[in-house]
Amino acid sequence: MIGRRALIGLAAGLAMTTSFTAPAISQETFKVGLILPMTGPFASTGRQVEAGARAYMAAHGDTAAGKTVELIVRDDAGTADQTRRLAQELVVNEEVDALAGFGLTPLALAAGSIATQAKVPAVVMAAATSVITEESEYFVRTSGTLPQSAVPVATWAGENDIQSVVTLVSDYGPGIDAETWFTKEFTDNGGEILEAVRVPLQNPDFAPFLQRVRDAEPDAVFVFLPSGAGSLFMRQFANRGLGEAGIRLIATGDVTDDDILNEMGDPALGAITGHFYSAAHDSPENEAFVSAFKEANDGMRPNFMAIGGYDGMQALYAALEKTEGDTSGDALMEALKGLSWTSPRGPVSIDPETRDIVQNIYMREVKSVDGELYNVEFETYEAVKDPVKAQAAD
Amino acid sequence: MSETRTSSTAAADQLVSRTRWRAFEVALWLSAVAVIFLLPSKMLLFTEIAILALFAISLDLVLGYAGIVSLGHAAFFGLGAYSAGLFAKHVFGDPTLGLLVAGLASAAFGFLTSFLVLRGSDLTRLMTTLGIALMLGELANRLDSVTGGADGLTGVTMRPILGLFEFDLWGRNGYIYSLIVLFVLTMLARRIVHSPFGLSLRAIKSNPVRAAMVAVPSNKRLVTIYTVAAAYAGIAGALLTQTTGFVSLDVLAFHRSADVLLVLVLGGVGYLYGGIIGAIIFTLLRDVLSELTPQYWMFWIGLILVAIVLTGRDRLTRLGSWRPARQAGGTR
């Protein structure tokens, strides 16, 4: 540990000497290094986040506190050591004032020590495992955590006559997070978990698992799947006749991701999900965001990742205004803590203690609106914090 | 009588001249040192090249010299990466000791699996190596209490190299360290492939039956080279862990095995520098293209790779082969 501290000192010293050599540039531009999976299996995440970040800049101009904000986009293809190398290069060569993006948990974790060493704020715009913000003091999250969505779904289920549930999650970190926190909240409220099913992450065939769900005869099945796997699941859910058997579908919003919801078709109708963003959220801010976003991206609908990118830029702009143009990492971090604003998703703020986002979680039902499928919100749990850290603080 | 004498001395001369240093080798290593001073901002990229080159040399030892095709070479790379990470995290953070541990762990695993790989033909070998890598990958995913699972292994803190040189944020010491390891191991590999042992491997590769008839114990030789190559791959993986301070599941992913095969084919199979040259071309291409177009660089790299392999590969290797060895014939 001492070695690392000395290293940080050394790095900081060197950073100071290099910044003296190029003061003209760093004074006028505020560089944001956006590292995202733009190719490979998670390319859709990268596309949405980047489009979201660009939508904010298009709507609010590219200057904040008198500085020109510049985005430098890099592709890490979803590979952690690439994320780390790119973060390091952006800090050292491009002298970025902030890092952002991070499509998946391991990618964010790999870059954590760079943010700490270089004292550069790193805005997590997509990755959703609770633990990330604890990895570095310089992480701020503008997406959300899985337990944050899973717990309100469990609360709602308990309040709405659902007494027994089978959980069905993808078998990896976030899936297990979702299962754990849903189960905890649901059983605390007197519900019963009949069975916990875990599905392999890669190339899943849900049919045998859905049969197990059906045999257990629960009131509802709680589902978490990474965005993208949802359409196949919906089709098989309908084919197996689980809906007719009276089993309700409750899930986190990743399953009915706005980006692909429309292609799921009728089987998705009636699914109840809890999440922080729906493209159908009823507010003037969201209306403006959705129409501008669609226009700039060939009619692509923004999903919860796009809003993470949008709000990440919003947070950086606001922090820069607050420091009146001071771009040092520590000043920016201080400014980011406790920040609050009205996002297209509703009111949000950055928890000054955990640097995680505090936001409303909405219960939504998939309905057909003007011939298109949307997650229509019908109930709101206000200002939900990440339950993992909230519990740790108790 | 005198005729056979001259031909045998000529053959001996050829063998000796093969081991001689060539101009391009000297130039390559000198430029590798020169970039430390000329391109200080690109140290991380060069570190990546050095690691990939070492990994490719490891594959060249089994594929180029012993003719064992492998689609799962990342198994050893990943095992080395995790061994180095776990060793640094739980036992001792000294980098050189970590390399040794990772190399030994991978060598042991290579030795054990070599017996599976030796059974069967090329197609079986492809499947066996692929299967072993997939199994290790799933194991690392499953044992998340040890490996961190899908979240990756965090908290790997390295001590300074030899107690003197810190891994700095600029990656300079990390590069020098990786370069030295690459140099030492390349020299060792050079020694191995030019030794009688290495020649016997080539004999096995070109005609196993004939090799057996002149009393070359082919299985034993293959086990040995497979184990050595596994150690090389493990050390490459360990270098990655040590220079990044992080291990994630993708060190065991299929794309690593595929990439390294691509690198080797690109640079030329069966002469150690092919791995190094391939790694340089592949990594630089990817870096330049992905900066130009973060979304569509895969398309361009695919196109360029096909073009290089179809038309330019021969010329590329010929550039690197003012090697007099060609006319010896037969061995390749």
mmCIF file with all atom_site columns, C-alpha atoms in Angstrom, chain B residues 115-295:
data_model
loop_
_atom_site.group_PDB
_atom_site.id
_atom_site.type_symbol
_atom_site.label_atom_id
_atom_site.label_alt_id
_atom_site.label_comp_id
_atom_site.label_asym_id
_atom_site.label_entity_id
_atom_site.label_seq_id
_atom_site.pdbx_PDB_ins_code
_atom_site.Cartn_x
_atom_site.Cartn_y
_atom_site.Cartn_z
_atom_site.occupancy
_atom_site.B_iso_or_equiv
_atom_site.pdbx_formal_charge
_atom_site.auth_seq_id
_atom_site.auth_comp_id
_atom_site.auth_asym_id
_atom_site.auth_atom_id
_atom_site.pdbx_PDB_model_num
ATOM 1   C CA . PHE B 1 115 ? -1.098  -36.127 -23.016 1.00 0.00 ? 115 PHE B CA 1
ATOM 2   C CA . LEU B 1 116 ? -4.658  -35.334 -24.068 1.00 0.00 ? 116 LEU B CA 1
ATOM 3   C CA . VAL B 1 117 ? -3.489  -33.191 -26.934 1.00 0.00 ? 117 VAL B CA 1
ATOM 4   C CA . LEU B 1 118 ? -1.077  -35.788 -28.270 1.00 0.00 ? 118 LEU B CA 1
ATOM 5   C CA . ARG B 1 119 ? -3.850  -38.259 -28.894 1.00 0.00 ? 119 ARG B CA 1
ATOM 6   C CA . GLY B 1 120 ? -5.487  -37.941 -32.238 1.00 0.00 ? 120 GLY B CA 1
ATOM 7   C CA . SER B 1 121 ? -5.096  -35.926 -35.380 1.00 0.00 ? 121 SER B CA 1
ATOM 8   C CA . ASP B 1 122 ? -5.147  -32.200 -36.093 1.00 0.00 ? 122 ASP B CA 1
ATOM 9   C CA . LEU B 1 123 ? -8.908  -31.865 -35.936 1.00 0.00 ? 123 LEU B CA 1
ATOM 10  C CA . THR B 1 124 ? -9.063  -33.693 -32.608 1.00 0.00 ? 124 THR B CA 1
ATOM 11  C CA . ARG B 1 125 ? -6.325  -31.446 -31.305 1.00 0.00 ? 125 ARG B CA 1
ATOM 12  C CA . LEU B 1 126 ? -8.236  -28.342 -32.308 1.00 0.00 ? 126 LEU B CA 1
ATOM 13  C CA . MET B 1 127 ? -11.250 -29.577 -30.389 1.00 0.00 ? 127 MET B CA 1
ATOM 14  C CA . THR B 1 128 ? -9.268  -30.729 -27.351 1.00 0.00 ? 128 THR B CA 1
ATOM 15  C CA . THR B 1 129 ? -7.373  -27.463 -26.972 1.00 0.00 ? 129 THR B CA 1
ATOM 16  C CA . LEU B 1 130 ? -10.529 -25.440 -27.526 1.00 0.00 ? 130 LEU B CA 1
ATOM 17  C CA . GLY B 1 131 ? -12.380 -27.546 -24.981 1.00 0.00 ? 131 GLY B CA 1
ATOM 18  C CA . ILE B 1 132 ? -9.685  -27.202 -22.347 1.00 0.00 ? 132 ILE B CA 1
ATOM 19  C CA . ALA B 1 133 ? -9.686  -23.415 -22.709 1.00 0.00 ? 133 ALA B CA 1
ATOM 20  C CA . LEU B 1 134 ? -13.489 -23.268 -22.472 1.00 0.00 ? 134 LEU B CA 1
ATOM 21  C CA . MET B 1 135 ? -13.447 -25.426 -19.355 1.00 0.00 ? 135 MET B CA 1
ATOM 22  C CA . LEU B 1 136 ? -10.878 -23.228 -17.665 1.00 0.00 ? 136 LEU B CA 1
ATOM 23  C CA . GLY B 1 137 ? -12.884 -20.145 -18.599 1.00 0.00 ? 137 GLY B CA 1
ATOM 24  C CA . GLU B 1 138 ? -16.053 -21.546 -17.063 1.00 0.00 ? 138 GLU B CA 1
ATOM 25  C CA . LEU B 1 139 ? -14.125 -22.678 -13.990 1.00 0.00 ? 139 LEU B CA 1
ATOM 26  C CA . ALA B 1 140 ? -12.780 -19.166 -13.459 1.00 0.00 ? 140 ALA B CA 1
ATOM 27  C CA . ASN B 1 141 ? -16.312 -17.832 -13.862 1.00 0.00 ? 141 ASN B CA 1
ATOM 28  C CA . ARG B 1 142 ? -17.681 -20.318 -11.353 1.00 0.00 ? 142 ARG B CA 1
ATOM 29  C CA . LEU B 1 143 ? -15.010 -19.962 -8.666  1.00 0.00 ? 143 LEU B CA 1
ATOM 30  C CA . ASP B 1 144 ? -15.908 -16.348 -8.074  1.00 0.00 ? 144 ASP B CA 1
ATOM 31  C CA . SER B 1 145 ? -14.806 -16.418 -4.438  1.00 0.00 ? 145 SER B CA 1
ATOM 32  C CA . VAL B 1 146 ? -11.249 -17.005 -5.682  1.00 0.00 ? 146 VAL B CA 1
ATOM 33  C CA . THR B 1 147 ? -11.148 -15.339 -9.083  1.00 0.00 ? 147 THR B CA 1
ATOM 34  C CA . GLY B 1 148 ? -13.786 -12.642 -8.692  1.00 0.00 ? 148 GLY B CA 1
ATOM 35  C CA . GLY B 1 149 ? -15.844 -14.320 -11.429 1.00 0.00 ? 149 GLY B CA 1
ATOM 36  C CA . ALA B 1 150 ? -17.343 -12.050 -14.058 1.00 0.00 ? 150 ALA B CA 1
ATOM 37  C CA . ASP B 1 151 ? -16.355 -8.946  -12.086 1.00 0.00 ? 151 ASP B CA 1
ATOM 38  C CA . GLY B 1 152 ? -12.671 -9.755  -12.447 1.00 0.00 ? 152 GLY B CA 1
ATOM 39  C CA . LEU B 1 153 ? -9.885  -10.024 -9.890  1.00 0.00 ? 153 LEU B CA 1
ATOM 40  C CA . THR B 1 154 ? -9.211  -6.664  -8.273  1.00 0.00 ? 154 THR B CA 1
ATOM 41  C CA . GLY B 1 155 ? -6.788  -5.553  -5.596  1.00 0.00 ? 155 GLY B CA 1
ATOM 42  C CA . VAL B 1 156 ? -3.647  -6.858  -7.261  1.00 0.00 ? 156 VAL B CA 1
ATOM 43  C CA . THR B 1 157 ? -0.892  -4.614  -5.927  1.00 0.00 ? 157 THR B CA 1
ATOM 44  C CA . MET B 1 158 ? 2.561   -5.077  -7.380  1.00 0.00 ? 158 MET B CA 1
ATOM 45  C CA . ARG B 1 159 ? 5.766   -4.258  -5.571  1.00 0.00 ? 159 ARG B CA 1
ATOM 46  C CA . PRO B 1 160 ? 8.513   -2.417  -7.472  1.00 0.00 ? 160 PRO B CA 1
ATOM 47  C CA . ILE B 1 161 ? 10.466  -4.546  -9.964  1.00 0.00 ? 161 ILE B CA 1
ATOM 48  C CA . LEU B 1 162 ? 13.513  -5.974  -8.160  1.00 0.00 ? 162 LEU B CA 1
ATOM 49  C CA . GLY B 1 163 ? 12.497  -3.704  -5.295  1.00 0.00 ? 163 GLY B CA 1
ATOM 50  C CA . LEU B 1 164 ? 13.717  -0.684  -7.266  1.00 0.00 ? 164 LEU B CA 1
ATOM 51  C CA . PHE B 1 165 ? 11.457  0.307   -10.143 1.00 0.00 ? 165 PHE B CA 1
ATOM 52  C CA . GLU B 1 166 ? 7.805   1.179   -9.610  1.00 0.00 ? 166 GLU B CA 1
ATOM 53  C CA . PHE B 1 167 ? 5.178   0.447   -12.263 1.00 0.00 ? 167 PHE B CA 1
ATOM 54  C CA . ASP B 1 168 ? 4.490   4.053   -13.233 1.00 0.00 ? 168 ASP B CA 1
ATOM 55  C CA . LEU B 1 169 ? 1.358   5.576   -14.707 1.00 0.00 ? 169 LEU B CA 1
ATOM 56  C CA . TRP B 1 170 ? 3.199   6.251   -17.967 1.00 0.00 ? 170 TRP B CA 1
ATOM 57  C CA . GLY B 1 171 ? 3.983   2.568   -18.315 1.00 0.00 ? 171 GLY B CA 1
ATOM 58  C CA . ARG B 1 172 ? 7.672   3.169   -18.983 1.00 0.00 ? 172 ARG B CA 1
ATOM 59  C CA . ASN B 1 173 ? 9.068   0.742   -16.428 1.00 0.00 ? 173 ASN B CA 1
ATOM 60  C CA . GLY B 1 174 ? 6.350   -1.734  -17.305 1.00 0.00 ? 174 GLY B CA 1
ATOM 61  C CA . TYR B 1 175 ? 7.510   -1.653  -20.922 1.00 0.00 ? 175 TYR B CA 1
ATOM 62  C CA . ILE B 1 176 ? 11.192  -2.009  -20.119 1.00 0.00 ? 176 ILE B CA 1
ATOM 63  C CA . TYR B 1 177 ? 10.377  -4.912  -17.839 1.00 0.00 ? 177 TYR B CA 1
ATOM 64  C CA . SER B 1 178 ? 8.209   -6.641  -20.467 1.00 0.00 ? 178 SER B CA 1
ATOM 65  C CA . LEU B 1 179 ? 10.821  -6.015  -23.141 1.00 0.00 ? 179 LEU B CA 1
ATOM 66  C CA . ILE B 1 180 ? 13.572  -7.581  -21.061 1.00 0.00 ? 180 ILE B CA 1
ATOM 67  C CA . VAL B 1 181 ? 11.432  -10.631 -20.350 1.00 0.00 ? 181 VAL B CA 1
ATOM 68  C CA . LEU B 1 182 ? 10.566  -10.895 -24.048 1.00 0.00 ? 182 LEU B CA 1
ATOM 69  C CA . PHE B 1 183 ? 14.211  -10.575 -25.049 1.00 0.00 ? 183 PHE B CA 1
ATOM 70  C CA . VAL B 1 184 ? 15.479  -13.188 -22.607 1.00 0.00 ? 184 VAL B CA 1
ATOM 71  C CA . LEU B 1 185 ? 12.757  -15.655 -23.511 1.00 0.00 ? 185 LEU B CA 1
ATOM 72  C CA . THR B 1 186 ? 13.181  -15.089 -27.251 1.00 0.00 ? 186 THR B CA 1
ATOM 73  C CA . MET B 1 187 ? 16.887  -15.785 -26.941 1.00 0.00 ? 187 MET B CA 1
ATOM 74  C CA . LEU B 1 188 ? 16.118  -18.929 -24.993 1.00 0.00 ? 188 LEU B CA 1
ATOM 75  C CA . ALA B 1 189 ? 13.579  -20.016 -27.618 1.00 0.00 ? 189 ALA B CA 1
ATOM 76  C CA . ARG B 1 190 ? 16.141  -19.291 -30.320 1.00 0.00 ? 190 ARG B CA 1
ATOM 77  C CA . ARG B 1 191 ? 18.586  -21.532 -28.532 1.00 0.00 ? 191 ARG B CA 1
ATOM 78  C CA . ILE B 1 192 ? 15.968  -24.257 -28.187 1.00 0.00 ? 192 ILE B CA 1
ATOM 79  C CA . VAL B 1 193 ? 14.843  -24.301 -31.820 1.00 0.00 ? 193 VAL B CA 1
ATOM 80  C CA . HIS B 1 194 ? 18.385  -24.310 -33.175 1.00 0.00 ? 194 HIS B CA 1
ATOM 81  C CA . SER B 1 195 ? 19.491  -27.086 -30.853 1.00 0.00 ? 195 SER B CA 1
ATOM 82  C CA . PRO B 1 196 ? 19.407  -30.736 -31.931 1.00 0.00 ? 196 PRO B CA 1
ATOM 83  C CA . PHE B 1 197 ? 16.201  -30.930 -29.913 1.00 0.00 ? 197 PHE B CA 1
ATOM 84  C CA . GLY B 1 198 ? 14.627  -28.202 -32.034 1.00 0.00 ? 198 GLY B CA 1
ATOM 85  C CA . LEU B 1 199 ? 15.782  -29.861 -35.239 1.00 0.00 ? 199 LEU B CA 1
ATOM 86  C CA . SER B 1 200 ? 14.262  -33.133 -34.154 1.00 0.00 ? 200 SER B CA 1
ATOM 87  C CA . LEU B 1 201 ? 10.959  -31.312 -33.630 1.00 0.00 ? 201 LEU B CA 1
ATOM 88  C CA . ARG B 1 202 ? 11.043  -30.114 -37.209 1.00 0.00 ? 202 ARG B CA 1
ATOM 89  C CA . ALA B 1 203 ? 11.739  -33.639 -38.319 1.00 0.00 ? 203 ALA B CA 1
ATOM 90  C CA . ILE B 1 204 ? 8.702   -34.867 -36.406 1.00 0.00 ? 204 ILE B CA 1
ATOM 91  C CA . LYS B 1 205 ? 6.608   -32.104 -37.915 1.00 0.00 ? 205 LYS B CA 1
ATOM 92  C CA . SER B 1 206 ? 7.515   -32.838 -41.505 1.00 0.00 ? 206 SER B CA 1
ATOM 93  C CA . ASN B 1 207 ? 7.390   -36.609 -41.310 1.00 0.00 ? 207 ASN B CA 1
ATOM 94  C CA . PRO B 1 208 ? 6.597   -38.363 -38.036 1.00 0.00 ? 208 PRO B CA 1
ATOM 95  C CA . VAL B 1 209 ? 7.061   -41.863 -39.416 1.00 0.00 ? 209 VAL B CA 1
ATOM 96  C CA . ARG B 1 210 ? 10.480  -41.124 -40.796 1.00 0.00 ? 210 ARG B CA 1
ATOM 97  C CA . ALA B 1 211 ? 11.435  -39.337 -37.596 1.00 0.00 ? 211 ALA B CA 1
ATOM 98  C CA . ALA B 1 212 ? 10.466  -42.407 -35.626 1.00 0.00 ? 212 ALA B CA 1
ATOM 99  C CA . MET B 1 213 ? 12.583  -44.551 -37.947 1.00 0.00 ? 213 MET B CA 1
ATOM 100 C CA . VAL B 1 214 ? 15.705  -42.559 -37.160 1.00 0.00 ? 214 VAL B CA 1
ATOM 101 C CA . ALA B 1 215 ? 14.899  -43.082 -33.467 1.00 0.00 ? 215 ALA B CA 1
ATOM 102 C CA . VAL B 1 216 ? 13.427  -39.700 -32.526 1.00 0.00 ? 216 VAL B CA 1
ATOM 103 C CA . PRO B 1 217 ? 11.120  -40.269 -29.528 1.00 0.00 ? 217 PRO B CA 1
ATOM 104 C CA . SER B 1 218 ? 8.360   -38.122 -30.955 1.00 0.00 ? 218 SER B CA 1
ATOM 105 C CA . ASN B 1 219 ? 5.855   -38.212 -28.074 1.00 0.00 ? 219 ASN B CA 1
ATOM 106 C CA . LYS B 1 220 ? 8.450   -37.327 -25.485 1.00 0.00 ? 220 LYS B CA 1
ATOM 107 C CA . ARG B 1 221 ? 9.696   -34.425 -27.586 1.00 0.00 ? 221 ARG B CA 1
ATOM 108 C CA . LEU B 1 222 ? 6.197   -33.086 -28.140 1.00 0.00 ? 222 LEU B CA 1
ATOM 109 C CA . VAL B 1 223 ? 5.369   -33.265 -24.438 1.00 0.00 ? 223 VAL B CA 1
ATOM 110 C CA . THR B 1 224 ? 8.509   -31.301 -23.676 1.00 0.00 ? 224 THR B CA 1
ATOM 111 C CA . ILE B 1 225 ? 7.918   -28.526 -26.199 1.00 0.00 ? 225 ILE B CA 1
ATOM 112 C CA . TYR B 1 226 ? 4.231   -28.264 -25.271 1.00 0.00 ? 226 TYR B CA 1
ATOM 113 C CA . THR B 1 227 ? 5.203   -27.812 -21.621 1.00 0.00 ? 227 THR B CA 1
ATOM 114 C CA . VAL B 1 228 ? 7.807   -25.181 -22.490 1.00 0.00 ? 228 VAL B CA 1
ATOM 115 C CA . ALA B 1 229 ? 5.319   -23.311 -24.679 1.00 0.00 ? 229 ALA B CA 1
ATOM 116 C CA . ALA B 1 230 ? 2.733   -23.421 -21.888 1.00 0.00 ? 230 ALA B CA 1
ATOM 117 C CA . ALA B 1 231 ? 5.256   -21.813 -19.545 1.00 0.00 ? 231 ALA B CA 1
ATOM 118 C CA . TYR B 1 232 ? 5.914   -19.085 -22.119 1.00 0.00 ? 232 TYR B CA 1
ATOM 119 C CA . ALA B 1 233 ? 2.203   -18.361 -22.487 1.00 0.00 ? 233 ALA B CA 1
ATOM 120 C CA . GLY B 1 234 ? 1.805   -18.320 -18.711 1.00 0.00 ? 234 GLY B CA 1
ATOM 121 C CA . ILE B 1 235 ? 4.591   -15.785 -18.372 1.00 0.00 ? 235 ILE B CA 1
ATOM 122 C CA . ALA B 1 236 ? 2.969   -13.622 -21.057 1.00 0.00 ? 236 ALA B CA 1
ATOM 123 C CA . GLY B 1 237 ? -0.286  -13.748 -19.080 1.00 0.00 ? 237 GLY B CA 1
ATOM 124 C CA . ALA B 1 238 ? 1.550   -12.865 -15.894 1.00 0.00 ? 238 ALA B CA 1
ATOM 125 C CA . LEU B 1 239 ? 3.102   -9.835  -17.589 1.00 0.00 ? 239 LEU B CA 1
ATOM 126 C CA . LEU B 1 240 ? -0.377  -8.652  -18.540 1.00 0.00 ? 240 LEU B CA 1
ATOM 127 C CA . THR B 1 241 ? -1.575  -8.998  -14.950 1.00 0.00 ? 241 THR B CA 1
ATOM 128 C CA . GLN B 1 242 ? 1.444   -7.259  -13.530 1.00 0.00 ? 242 GLN B CA 1
ATOM 129 C CA . THR B 1 243 ? 1.415   -4.320  -15.912 1.00 0.00 ? 243 THR B CA 1
ATOM 130 C CA . THR B 1 244 ? -2.343  -3.761  -15.581 1.00 0.00 ? 244 THR B CA 1
ATOM 131 C CA . GLY B 1 245 ? -2.900  -4.776  -11.958 1.00 0.00 ? 245 GLY B CA 1
ATOM 132 C CA . PHE B 1 246 ? -6.140  -6.502  -12.903 1.00 0.00 ? 246 PHE B CA 1
ATOM 133 C CA . VAL B 1 247 ? -7.350  -9.835  -14.233 1.00 0.00 ? 247 VAL B CA 1
ATOM 134 C CA . SER B 1 248 ? -10.679 -10.368 -15.934 1.00 0.00 ? 248 SER B CA 1
ATOM 135 C CA . LEU B 1 249 ? -12.346 -13.431 -17.414 1.00 0.00 ? 249 LEU B CA 1
ATOM 136 C CA . ASP B 1 250 ? -11.461 -12.440 -20.953 1.00 0.00 ? 250 ASP B CA 1
ATOM 137 C CA . VAL B 1 251 ? -7.825  -13.545 -20.473 1.00 0.00 ? 251 VAL B CA 1
ATOM 138 C CA . LEU B 1 252 ? -9.300  -17.014 -21.016 1.00 0.00 ? 252 LEU B CA 1
ATOM 139 C CA . ALA B 1 253 ? -11.702 -16.030 -23.760 1.00 0.00 ? 253 ALA B CA 1
ATOM 140 C CA . PHE B 1 254 ? -11.752 -17.669 -27.149 1.00 0.00 ? 254 PHE B CA 1
ATOM 141 C CA . HIS B 1 255 ? -10.910 -14.433 -28.939 1.00 0.00 ? 255 HIS B CA 1
ATOM 142 C CA . ARG B 1 256 ? -7.464  -14.448 -27.312 1.00 0.00 ? 256 ARG B CA 1
ATOM 143 C CA . SER B 1 257 ? -6.660  -17.853 -28.773 1.00 0.00 ? 257 SER B CA 1
ATOM 144 C CA . ALA B 1 258 ? -7.975  -16.728 -32.145 1.00 0.00 ? 258 ALA B CA 1
ATOM 145 C CA . ASP B 1 259 ? -6.102  -13.420 -32.079 1.00 0.00 ? 259 ASP B CA 1
ATOM 146 C CA . VAL B 1 260 ? -2.788  -15.042 -31.309 1.00 0.00 ? 260 VAL B CA 1
ATOM 147 C CA . LEU B 1 261 ? -3.246  -17.516 -34.137 1.00 0.00 ? 261 LEU B CA 1
ATOM 148 C CA . LEU B 1 262 ? -4.045  -14.620 -36.443 1.00 0.00 ? 262 LEU B CA 1
ATOM 149 C CA . VAL B 1 263 ? -0.963  -12.742 -35.273 1.00 0.00 ? 263 VAL B CA 1
ATOM 150 C CA . LEU B 1 264 ? 1.212   -15.743 -35.951 1.00 0.00 ? 264 LEU B CA 1
ATOM 151 C CA . VAL B 1 265 ? -0.225  -16.370 -39.394 1.00 0.00 ? 265 VAL B CA 1
ATOM 152 C CA . LEU B 1 266 ? 0.203   -12.695 -40.164 1.00 0.00 ? 266 LEU B CA 1
ATOM 153 C CA . GLY B 1 267 ? 3.859   -12.630 -39.191 1.00 0.00 ? 267 GLY B CA 1
ATOM 154 C CA . GLY B 1 268 ? 4.781   -16.057 -40.474 1.00 0.00 ? 268 GLY B CA 1
ATOM 155 C CA . VAL B 1 269 ? 4.744   -19.444 -38.803 1.00 0.00 ? 269 VAL B CA 1
ATOM 156 C CA . GLY B 1 270 ? 7.864   -21.369 -37.951 1.00 0.00 ? 270 GLY B CA 1
ATOM 157 C CA . TYR B 1 271 ? 10.437  -18.685 -37.395 1.00 0.00 ? 271 TYR B CA 1
ATOM 158 C CA . LEU B 1 272 ? 10.372  -17.013 -34.000 1.00 0.00 ? 272 LEU B CA 1
ATOM 159 C CA . TYR B 1 273 ? 10.293  -13.437 -35.234 1.00 0.00 ? 273 TYR B CA 1
ATOM 160 C CA . GLY B 1 274 ? 7.026   -14.099 -37.032 1.00 0.00 ? 274 GLY B CA 1
ATOM 161 C CA . GLY B 1 275 ? 5.245   -13.767 -33.702 1.00 0.00 ? 275 GLY B CA 1
ATOM 162 C CA . ILE B 1 276 ? 6.944   -10.490 -32.922 1.00 0.00 ? 276 ILE B CA 1
ATOM 163 C CA . ILE B 1 277 ? 6.396   -8.980  -36.353 1.00 0.00 ? 277 ILE B CA 1
ATOM 164 C CA . GLY B 1 278 ? 2.792   -10.172 -36.424 1.00 0.00 ? 278 GLY B CA 1
ATOM 165 C CA . ALA B 1 279 ? 2.158   -8.665  -32.991 1.00 0.00 ? 279 ALA B CA 1
ATOM 166 C CA . ILE B 1 280 ? 3.566   -5.330  -34.117 1.00 0.00 ? 280 ILE B CA 1
ATOM 167 C CA . ILE B 1 281 ? 1.473   -5.217  -37.290 1.00 0.00 ? 281 ILE B CA 1
ATOM 168 C CA . PHE B 1 282 ? -1.727  -6.417  -35.621 1.00 0.00 ? 282 PHE B CA 1
ATOM 169 C CA . THR B 1 283 ? -1.584  -4.115  -32.605 1.00 0.00 ? 283 THR B CA 1
ATOM 170 C CA . LEU B 1 284 ? -0.564  -0.998  -34.509 1.00 0.00 ? 284 LEU B CA 1
ATOM 171 C CA . LEU B 1 285 ? -3.219  -1.591  -37.148 1.00 0.00 ? 285 LEU B CA 1
ATOM 172 C CA . ARG B 1 286 ? -5.882  -2.041  -34.530 1.00 0.00 ? 286 ARG B CA 1
ATOM 173 C CA . ASP B 1 287 ? -4.781  1.029   -32.612 1.00 0.00 ? 287 ASP B CA 1
ATOM 174 C CA . VAL B 1 288 ? -4.714  3.320   -35.625 1.00 0.00 ? 288 VAL B CA 1
ATOM 175 C CA . LEU B 1 289 ? -7.979  2.042   -37.084 1.00 0.00 ? 289 LEU B CA 1
ATOM 176 C CA . SER B 1 290 ? -9.948  2.033   -33.845 1.00 0.00 ? 290 SER B CA 1
ATOM 177 C CA . GLU B 1 291 ? -8.969  5.628   -33.220 1.00 0.00 ? 291 GLU B CA 1
ATOM 178 C CA . LEU B 1 292 ? -10.033 6.650   -36.704 1.00 0.00 ? 292 LEU B CA 1
ATOM 179 C CA . THR B 1 293 ? -13.363 4.880   -36.525 1.00 0.00 ? 293 THR B CA 1
ATOM 180 C CA . PRO B 1 294 ? -14.314 3.462   -33.133 1.00 0.00 ? 294 PRO B CA 1
ATOM 181 C CA . GLN B 1 295 ? -17.417 1.776   -34.552 1.00 0.00 ? 295 GLN B CA 1
#
